[in-house]
Amino acid sequence: MSQWKNFSKGFFKENAVFVLFLGLCPTLGVTTSAINGMGMGLATTFVLVMSNLVVSLVKSQIPDKVRIPSFIVIIASFVTMVELLMQAYVPALFEQLGLFIPLIVVNCIVLGRAEAFASKNNVFSSIIDGFGMGLGFAMALTILGGVREILGSGTIFGLNLHLFPLDADGNPTTMIVFVLAPGAFIALGYLIVLINKINKKSAK
Amino acid sequence: MAKRESSFLNMVLTLLMITFIASAALGYLYELTKGPIAASKLAKLNNAITQVVPEFDTIPSSEIYKMGVDGDTLVFYPAMKDSILVGTAVSTFTNKGFSGYINLMVGFLPDGTIHNISVLEHKETPGLGDKMTKKKSDWSVQFNGKNPAEFKIKVTKDRGDVDAITASTISSRAFCDAVDRAYKAYMEGGKK
Amino acid sequence: MLKTFPQGGVHPEEGKYSANSVIETLPLPKTVSIPISQHIGAPSKAIVAKGDKVKVGDKIAESAGFVSANIHSSVSGTVVKVDKVLDSSGYKQTCVIINVEGDEWNEAIDRSADLKKEISLTDKEIINKINESGIVGLGGATFPSHVKLSVPDGKKIDVLIINGVECEPYLTSDHRLMLEKAEEMLIGIQILMKALSVNSALIGIENNKPDAISHLEGLVKDYPGIEVHALKVQYPQGGEKQLIKALINREVPSGGLPLNVGAVVHNVGTAFAVYEAVQKNKPLFERVVTLTGKSVAKPSNFMVRIGAPVTELIEAAGGLPEDTGKVINGGPMMGKALNSIEVPVVKGTSGILIMPVELSSRKKESDCIRCAKCVSVCAQGLEPYLLNKLAQLERNDKLETEGVMDCIECGSCSYTCPAGLPLLDYMRLGKSRVSQIIRSRKQ
Amino acid sequence: MDYLIIIISAIFVNNIVLAQFLGICPFIGVSSKVETSAGMAGAVTFVMVIATIVTYLLQKYVLEAFGIAFMQTITFILVIAALVQLVEIILKKVSPTLYQALGIFLPLITTNCAVLGVAILAVQKDYNLMESVVFAVSNAIGFGLALIVFAGLREQMDLVNIPKGMKGVPIAFLVAGLLALAFMGFAGLV
Amino acid sequence: MNKLFISPSPHVYEDTTVKRLMYDVVIALLPALAISIYFFGMGAIIVTLTAVVSCLAFEWLIQKFILKQEPSITDGSAAVTGILLAFNIPTSLPIWIIIVGSLVAIGVAKMSFGGLGNNPFNPALVGRVFMLISFPVQMTSWPVPTGFNNSYTDAVTGATPLGVMKEGIGAGESMSAIMDKIPSHMELFYGHMGGSMGEVAAIALILGLVYMLYKKVIKIHIPASIILTITVFTGILWLINPESNADPLFHLLTGGVMLGAIFMATDYVTSPMSVKGMWVFGIGIGLITVSIRVFGAYPEGISFAILIMNAFVPLINSYIKPKRFGEEVKNG
Amino acid sequence: MSTTILFTIISLCAIGSIAAIILYFAAQKFKVFEDPRIDQVEEILPAANCGGCGYPGCRGFADAMVKADDLSPFFCPVGGNETMAQAAEILGKAVEAKDPLVAVIRCSGSPTHRERVNTYDGASSCTITSGLYSGETGCQYGCHGLGDCVDVCDFDAIYMDEETGLPVVIDDKCTACGACVKACPNVIIELRKKNKKDRKIFVSCVNHDKGGVAKKACKVACIGCSKCVKVCPHDAITMDNFLAYIDPNKCKLCRKCVIECPTGAILEINFPPKKVKTETQEIPKVKAPKAETPANPVGEKDSKENDNNKNQEG
Ligand SMILES: Cc1cc2nc3c(=O)[nH]c(=O)nc-3n(C[C@H](O)[C@H](O)[C@H](O)COP(=O)(O)O)c2cc1C
Ligand SMILES: Cc1cc2nc3c(=O)[nH]c(=O)nc-3n(C[C@H](O)[C@H](O)[C@H](O)COP(=O)(O)O)c2cc1C
Ligand SMILES: Cc1cc2nc3c(=O)[nH]c(=O)nc-3n(C[C@H](O)[C@H](O)[C@H](O)COP(=O)(O)O)c2cc1C
Ligand SMILES: Cc1cc2nc3c(=O)[nH]c(=O)nc-3n(C[C@H](O)[C@H](O)[C@H](O)CO)c2cc1C
Ligand code: SF4
Ligand code: SF4
Ligand code: SF4
Ligand code: SF4
Ligand code: FES
C-alpha cells in the first residue's frame, strides 16, 4: 500500500465516524460548533499519532497476553498529557470539551488502530496511519460541528452568517435543536447518508 | 523480531516497565504544567473580577474572605484603588438553574449597587438559558448600575423588576436568585 | 343475546340470492370426469380402465389408506379413458372419464322416497358403511368422515356438533338442504350420534336463516338429544374451532383437534349423505351445489352428479353472464378461483360463484398502515400484518412462534385490510414453509 | 429525596445515552435485537456498579490522598480494564449461566465510555459512596432503557420498507435523534 | 369470454381503503377547524393552509425526486399530518417556521422511514416538538381568542390556562386564586381559551371522536385509557391537595389532552396493534402527561408523552399480544 | 524528584502490577483452544454468507472444513476452485477441482409462445401462485414469471426480462450458489456446467405433458418426439415422460440436436451463428461479441439480450 493511500483512507474509505461508526460519543458530544469539533479532532489526532508511534516501537517487546493493557496504559498516558497541556494552554477549549477529553482513552479508534495497525506495521506507516485516521476523524467532527453550528446558531467558526430572521430581542431565531442532543443524532444520520452517496459515486 | 512469550515474569515486567515509564513521564509533565494551569485559573478569576468591578490597583484574589451561605460558600474579592474600596466582586451561586448549578461573579460598589455581572459557570441550554452570558446576549446588562435596594431582583412574573430572558424564565429566576444571594450576603456582613 | 365466538370476525355482504330457490336436479351431463382425488389424504386408486361399463353407484376408485375415500361412479356408461384432466384444483389430475349412457343404478341402492327412521346397524357397522360409501366432509374440507368417527382409544367424545352455519356469503346449499331434507338430515345426525356413542348433538345455524331454524326447531322435538341453536351472523363461525367455542364454550387447543375437547363436527350435508348411505345404501355420488353470483340470471341450487362439468350448471342457471371476471369454486371467502369453467364438480364443491369483472380484481396494494384491523378481525388471535411480513422475509422460526400454523385461512384479514395487502396469500406461503420445517424436524 | 432526584435525573432527564452522549458505540452497535440489548444492559449494569465503587475508593484513598488527581484517567481505565477481565473470570467460575448470558458483551465494555464516564462523573459531582452507587445503577438503568427501547424500534425497522439509502446505521441515528427529541419532554422534571 | 381472473381467496373485500380512512379523519377534524377559525380568525386559516400545502408539497417532492417512487399524496395522510400540525401550533406562528416544521414532520419523521406506514414516531408531533424546542418564543406566544379577526403575526398574545397555572403555582399562589384568572370550565369546553389552534374546543374534538367511532376509523381504547388515566392521576393529586393541584376536569379540558388522545395517540402507524397494548400505551401517555405537567418544566406534556410512548410501541407489540385462540389450554 | 512524581510512579506501578498478576492467572486458568486455522480459512472465503455451501455462513463452512478429514464433500460455489485450493493448502488436504456451474432457465415460454389464458391477481410470488393453480398459461410446468428467483439471488445475477416475462441469468455474476434453484417452485432453474466460452446446450422446457397437449399450451415446448435422442451421437439425451434431458457431462456441444428439434425447445447459447434453417427463425441471429458485464443494470440487460441469441425456431 502506498503511503498516500495509507494516509487518505482515513478520510473517506475508512473514515472512523462516517464509515466505521467508531468514536461516536465525542463525535456527538462535542460538536456543538465547528471549532469544538476541530479541537476534539486534533486532540484525538495527537493521541492517535503518538500512541501509534509508541506502540509500533515497542510492539515486539510486549507479550501477547498483556498487549491490550499495555496499549491502554500507553494511550491513557498520552490522553493525560493532552489533558494537562490543554488545561495549561487552552483552558477555554478544555472546559468546552469537558468530560470527553479523558474519554479519548476509550475511543475505539485509538485502541483499534493500535491493535489493528500499529502493532503490525512499521513506525513510519503507523505514524502516517495515525495522521490519516486522526485527521479524517477531525474532519468529520469539524463538518458535523459546522453543520450543527450553522443550523443551530446561525454561525460558522463563530462567524455570523445572518441566515435566520431576528426575533423581537434582536437575537437570531435559530433551530436550537441542532445544538442539543436530538440534532446531533439527526445531523449525523443524514451526513452518513450523504457520505455514503459520495463514496459510492467516487467508487465508480 | 520474535514476540516475547507470555510468561508470568515477562508479563509483569512489561507492564511494570510501561507503567513506570508512563507514570514517570506524566509526573514530570504534571510538574511542568502545574504552574501554567494554576496561572491560567488565576487569570480567569482575575479577569472575571476585573470585569465586574471598577478599576483597582490591588490584587483582589489575594485578599479574599469567605462566608458560608445556604450550604455553600460565597467568596468575596475586595478591590481597592489608592487604598479605598472601590468595589467587591462576589462569587455567588444558585442551584435553581434549568440544569442546576450556576456560578456568577457579581461586582458590587460599596453602596451595594451592582456594577457588573459575569457568568463563571453554567450548564443552561444553548440558545435558551445561555443567553445570560454576555457572549450570547446583552440580557444581563439590565442589572448594571441598579441598586437592589430599589431595583427588585425578581423577574417581572414574580413581581420583580427584571425582564426575564424570553422562554427562559427558569434560568432568569435562577440568575436573580444568585445575584440576590450575593447582595444579601454582601449587605449583611460581607462588607468589610 | 345470540351466541357467537368471542374474538374477531367480519360480516361481509351476504348476497344469498339463491336462498329461496328450491333444489333442482341437474339434467344428466353427456360425459363426466371424476377425479380420483377429491378428499384430503391419499389419492384413491382407479379400479376401472378404458372401455369398462359402469352403473350409477359402482365403485370406480378404491381408498388408498385409512385417510382416503372410495370414489363411486355418478352415472352409468362407458369409461372413455383414465387421464390427466384439469380439475378444480387448478392442476391436471387423474380423472375417470365416463360417457353417459342412460341412467342405470346399482341394484343395491334403495331409490324409494320413503323415510327410513330406525337405525339397524351397530356403531362399527355404521362407520364401515360410511367408509365404504366414500363419504367425506361436505363442509368444504372433504376430510374422510369415517376417520373423524373412529375415535382413538382413550379419547372421549361427549357431543356431536352439526355445522349448519353456512357463514360463507352467497352459498345456500346447506340452507336449502336443512329446509328440504330436514328429516333425513336429523336421522343422519342420529346415526352419527350412534356411531360416536354420544347422546347430545347441537345444530348451529346462523340467525340469517330463520326459516331453517324454525323448521328444524319444530322437528327436533321428535329426535331426543338434538338441539338447534341460533347464532349471531359472524364469519368465520363455520370454522369448527369457532363453532365449538360458540356452542359449548370449549377452546380447541392450538394445534389440536376438536376431539381434544370431546367434540366432533360435521356438516349438515355430511349428515344427509350419511343418512343416504346408511339407510338407503347410496354412496356419495351427488350433492347440492349452489350456482350464484350478482349477474347470474337464475341463481339456483342444484342436485348435481359428481363429475358433471361446471359449464352445465352455468347453462342450467341461465348461461355465463357477459361480465364474468372470475368463477369461484366455493364461497367468496374461502373458495378457489377456477382457471377454467370446463372443470368437473367434485365432492367438495358446495357452490359455484360467478363474480362480475368489476368485483374480480383486488384492491390496489400499498404499505401496511398498521391499522390493526387485521388483528382485530382474526378469530384465531393472530397478527396477520406481522405474519405477512415475516413470511415475506422468510423468518420461519419467528413465523412458527407467532403462530402461523394456527391460521385457519378464513381470509378475514385480507378481506378487511384497507391497504389491500395479500395477507392470506403470504400466510399460506408461511404455513407451507413452516409445516415443511416441522415435518423435517419430526424425522 | 436526593436519591430520587439522582435516579430520575439519570434515567430520564439526563439519560446517559440520549442526553449525555456516552456509550453511543454499543448503543448503535449492539441494538439490533431486544434480547441481546437486554444482555448488554445487564452486563453494563454489573460492570458500571463495580467500577464506580472501585474507582470511588481509588479516587478517595489513593489519588486524592497522594495529591495526584491528574492521574484519574489512566488509573481509572486501567482498573476498569482489569475489572472487566476479572468479572469475566469470576463469572465463568461462579455462574456459568450468567456468563453465557453476559459473556460476549464483557469485552465490549472495556471500550465503552459509559463506564469510564460514569465513574468520572460520580467523582466530579462529589457524590459519597452510596450516592455514587445509586448514580451508577440509575445510569445503567437509563442505558438499558434507552438500549432496549431503541432495539425494539430497530427490530421494527427491519419489518418496514425503509428507503435504500437510509437503511442500517443512518436510520438508527435518525431513530435515536427522534428518541432523544421525545426524551426532552422530561426536561426539568427534577 | 374474458380471461378469467385467478387469485387466492378471499375474493371479496371490505370497501374501506386507506384513502377513505384518512379523509374520514379530515372530516372529523372539521368541527375543530371551524371553531378555531371562529376564535382565531385569519391566523387559523393562514396557518392551516400553510401547513397542509407544505406537507403535501414536501411529500410530493420527496417521493418524486429523492425516493423516486410514485407520489401518493392523494392518500390523504399528508393532509392529515398537515392539519394536525397546524392544530398543534399557535395561530400567530410565522410562515417560515411552519414550513420548517412541515419539512421536519414529513421529511424527517415520515419519508425518511419510507412514508406512510413505516414511521415509528408521529410525524405531526415530531414537527411540533422540533419547533417547540427550536423556536420556544414563537411557539409559546398564544393569540388571545377574540372571535374572528384579521390579525396574524401581530395578534395580541396571552398565556394558556395551563401556563397561567404553572406560573401561579411557581409563584406560590393558591389554586383558587389561579382559577379566578382562568376561563370557566364551560368556556374551556367550547374553546374560549388561548392555546394551539386546534386544541381549544373540547366539544368539537369530541364530536370528531364520535364521528370516527361511528365510522369505525378508530377504536375507543386509546382515548379512553388516556382520559381515564389522567382523570385518576390528577384526581388523586387534587384530593390530596386541592389548593395546589387543579381538578381533573380542568386537566382534561386544557392543553392538548383531547386533541392528543383523540387524534394523535390514535394514529395507527405509531400506536400498538393489540387491545391490551392500546391500554398500556394509553396509560403510559396519561402518566407521562401528568408527570410533565405537574413536575416538569413544560406546562403541557401530551406531545412528549405520545412521542415517548411511540418509542415503546415496538416493545409493546412484541410482548403484549392478542390472546391466541386455544392458547391457554395448550399451556395448562 | 518531587514527591508527586514518586507517588505517581508508585501508585501506577502498583496498579499495573496487580493488573498483570490478575491477567496472568486469568491466562493460565482459562485457556480456550480454538483452532487458528478456522480464522485463516474463513479469511480466504468470499464472506458472502450465502449458504450455497450448505453451511450456515462462511465461518460455519470453515469450521466444518477444518474438522473434516476429507474435503471432497465441500465446495464453495462462490469462491470456486481457486478458493477451495487455497483452503486445501491451509489445511494440508487435497481437493478435486469441480466444474464451474452456472444457472440456466429451462423455460422459453414468453407470451408470444405461450398464450396467457387467465389473469393472475394475487401476491407477486411464484410459490404462492404455484400453490394456487398451474399458472396463467396452459402449461402447468413452466415459469410463472413472478421472480422469486430474482429476489433470492444475493449476487444480482438474475433479472426479469420485461418482454419475455422470463428470468435471465447473467453468467458472469452467477456464482452457482443454487439459491434460485431452491426458490423456484417449478424447478425450472438448473445448475449446469459452465465451459470456457460459456457455451451451453440444453432443453429449455420442463413440460411433461404429451406432445399435443404441450404443443397446444406452448409453441416452444418439448413435445417428447425423441428426435434429439436419436440424433445425439454421444448418448447424452434421455427421454423421461415426454421430456428430453441433455446430460451436461456427456454432451459434447455438437449442436446436432438443436437443428433436429421441431419446436426449438433446445437452446444453444453463445455459439457462432449457423446458417441452417434461417428462413424459419423468428428472431434473426445477431451475434454480438460477448460483452463484459457492465456496471449498471440497464447495460447488463442489453448485453444479456445479446448473449441470449437463442436458436428459436418455432
Ligand atoms: C431542552 C430544553 C431546554 C430548556 N432550557 C431552558 C433553559 O436553559 N432555561 C430556561 O429558563 N428554560 C429552558 N427551557 C424552557 C423551560 O422548559 C420553560 O418552558 C420555560 O423556562 C418557562 O417558560 P417561559 O420562560 O416562556 O415563561 C428549556 C426547555 C427545553 C425543552
Ligand atoms: C373459515 C372457515 C369457515 C367454514 N365455514 C363452514 C361453514 O359455513 N359450514 C360448514 O359446514 N363448514 C364450514 N367450515 C368447515 C368446518 O370447519 C368443518 O370442517 C366442517 O364443519 C366439518 O364437517 P364435515 O367434515 O362434515 O365437512 C369452515 C371452515 C373454515 C376454516
Ligand atoms: C391429519 C389430520 C388428522 C385428523 N384427524 C382427525 C381425527 O382423528 N378425528 C377428527 O374428529 N378429526 C380429524 N381431523 C379433521 C379435522 O378435525 C377437521 O375436521 C378437518 O381438518 C377439516 O376441518 P376444517 O374444514 O375446519 O378445515 C383430522 C384432520 C387432519 C388434517
Ligand atoms: C386515526 C388517525 C390518526 C392520525 N393521526 C395522525 C397524527 O397525529 N399525526 C400525523 O402526522 N398523522 C396522523 N395520521 C395520518 C397518518 O397515519 C400518519 O401521517 C402516519 O404516521 C404516516 O405514516 C392519522 C391517521 C389516522 C387514520
Ligand atoms: S389490516 Fe392491512 S394495513 Fe391494517 S394492520 Fe393489517 S395488514 Fe396492515
Ligand atoms: S443465479 Fe441462482 S445460482 Fe446464480 S448466483 Fe444467483 S441465486 Fe445463485
Ligand atoms: S424461474 Fe421459477 S422462481 Fe423464477 S420466475 Fe420462473 S417460476 Fe418464478
Ligand atoms: S412448454 Fe416448456 S418452454 Fe413452454 S412454457 Fe412449458 S416448460 Fe416452458
Ligand atoms: S466513543 Fe463512546 S462508546 Fe465508542
PDB file of N, CA, C and O in Angstrom, chain A residues 73-89:
ATOM      1  N   VAL A  73      -2.463   1.554  28.702  1.00  0.00           N
ATOM      2  CA  VAL A  73      -1.635   2.434  29.518  1.00  0.00           C
ATOM      3  C   VAL A  73      -0.953   3.474  28.638  1.00  0.00           C
ATOM      4  O   VAL A  73      -0.925   4.670  28.953  1.00  0.00           O
ATOM      5  N   ILE A  74      -0.432   3.025  27.512  1.00  0.00           N
ATOM      6  CA  ILE A  74       0.251   3.967  26.617  1.00  0.00           C
ATOM      7  C   ILE A  74      -0.718   5.053  26.177  1.00  0.00           C
ATOM      8  O   ILE A  74      -0.439   6.249  26.251  1.00  0.00           O
ATOM      9  N   ILE A  75      -1.884   4.616  25.739  1.00  0.00           N
ATOM     10  CA  ILE A  75      -2.854   5.592  25.256  1.00  0.00           C
ATOM     11  C   ILE A  75      -3.272   6.531  26.377  1.00  0.00           C
ATOM     12  O   ILE A  75      -3.300   7.754  26.219  1.00  0.00           O
ATOM     13  N   ALA A  76      -3.553   5.936  27.534  1.00  0.00           N
ATOM     14  CA  ALA A  76      -4.018   6.757  28.647  1.00  0.00           C
ATOM     15  C   ALA A  76      -2.970   7.798  29.020  1.00  0.00           C
ATOM     16  O   ALA A  76      -3.306   8.933  29.387  1.00  0.00           O
ATOM     17  N   SER A  77      -1.717   7.437  28.904  1.00  0.00           N
ATOM     18  CA  SER A  77      -0.666   8.419  29.221  1.00  0.00           C
ATOM     19  C   SER A  77      -0.762   9.613  28.288  1.00  0.00           C
ATOM     20  O   SER A  77      -0.696  10.769  28.731  1.00  0.00           O
ATOM     21  N   PHE A  78      -0.915   9.328  27.027  1.00  0.00           N
ATOM     22  CA  PHE A  78      -0.977  10.461  26.097  1.00  0.00           C
ATOM     23  C   PHE A  78      -2.237  11.278  26.318  1.00  0.00           C
ATOM     24  O   PHE A  78      -2.219  12.496  26.182  1.00  0.00           O
ATOM     25  N   VAL A  79      -3.313  10.596  26.666  1.00  0.00           N
ATOM     26  CA  VAL A  79      -4.535  11.350  26.937  1.00  0.00           C
ATOM     27  C   VAL A  79      -4.320  12.274  28.119  1.00  0.00           C
ATOM     28  O   VAL A  79      -4.687  13.456  28.084  1.00  0.00           O
ATOM     29  N   THR A  80      -3.705  11.741  29.151  1.00  0.00           N
ATOM     30  CA  THR A  80      -3.453  12.585  30.312  1.00  0.00           C
ATOM     31  C   THR A  80      -2.564  13.762  29.935  1.00  0.00           C
ATOM     32  O   THR A  80      -2.766  14.884  30.398  1.00  0.00           O
ATOM     33  N   MET A  81      -1.597  13.504  29.077  1.00  0.00           N
ATOM     34  CA  MET A  81      -0.736  14.611  28.634  1.00  0.00           C
ATOM     35  C   MET A  81      -1.560  15.672  27.941  1.00  0.00           C
ATOM     36  O   MET A  81      -1.410  16.871  28.203  1.00  0.00           O
ATOM     37  N   VAL A  82      -2.429  15.229  27.062  1.00  0.00           N
ATOM     38  CA  VAL A  82      -3.273  16.199  26.371  1.00  0.00           C
ATOM     39  C   VAL A  82      -4.090  16.983  27.379  1.00  0.00           C
ATOM     40  O   VAL A  82      -4.202  18.206  27.303  1.00  0.00           O
ATOM     41  N   GLU A  83      -4.625  16.260  28.352  1.00  0.00           N
ATOM     42  CA  GLU A  83      -5.419  16.924  29.377  1.00  0.00           C
ATOM     43  C   GLU A  83      -4.623  18.033  30.045  1.00  0.00           C
ATOM     44  O   GLU A  83      -5.080  19.171  30.164  1.00  0.00           O
ATOM     45  N   LEU A  84      -3.427  17.660  30.474  1.00  0.00           N
ATOM     46  CA  LEU A  84      -2.613  18.628  31.208  1.00  0.00           C
ATOM     47  C   LEU A  84      -2.246  19.812  30.329  1.00  0.00           C
ATOM     48  O   LEU A  84      -2.344  20.979  30.733  1.00  0.00           O
ATOM     49  N   LEU A  85      -1.840  19.494  29.097  1.00  0.00           N
ATOM     50  CA  LEU A  85      -1.401  20.572  28.214  1.00  0.00           C
ATOM     51  C   LEU A  85      -2.545  21.512  27.879  1.00  0.00           C
ATOM     52  O   LEU A  85      -2.393  22.729  27.898  1.00  0.00           O
ATOM     53  N   MET A  86      -3.697  20.926  27.601  1.00  0.00           N
ATOM     54  CA  MET A  86      -4.825  21.780  27.244  1.00  0.00           C
ATOM     55  C   MET A  86      -5.254  22.643  28.417  1.00  0.00           C
ATOM     56  O   MET A  86      -5.564  23.821  28.276  1.00  0.00           O
ATOM     57  N   GLN A  87      -5.258  22.031  29.583  1.00  0.00           N
ATOM     58  CA  GLN A  87      -5.637  22.775  30.767  1.00  0.00           C
ATOM     59  C   GLN A  87      -4.717  23.972  30.955  1.00  0.00           C
ATOM     60  O   GLN A  87      -5.147  25.046  31.355  1.00  0.00           O
ATOM     61  N   ALA A  88      -3.470  23.746  30.626  1.00  0.00           N
ATOM     62  CA  ALA A  88      -2.497  24.801  30.848  1.00  0.00           C
ATOM     63  C   ALA A  88      -2.560  25.870  29.772  1.00  0.00           C
ATOM     64  O   ALA A  88      -2.462  27.059  30.067  1.00  0.00           O
ATOM     65  N   TYR A  89      -2.757  25.456  28.531  1.00  0.00           N
ATOM     66  CA  TYR A  89      -2.573  26.444  27.464  1.00  0.00           C
ATOM     67  C   TYR A  89      -3.835  26.820  26.697  1.00  0.00           C
ATOM     68  O   TYR A  89      -3.892  27.883  26.094  1.00  0.00           O
TER      69      TYR A  89
END
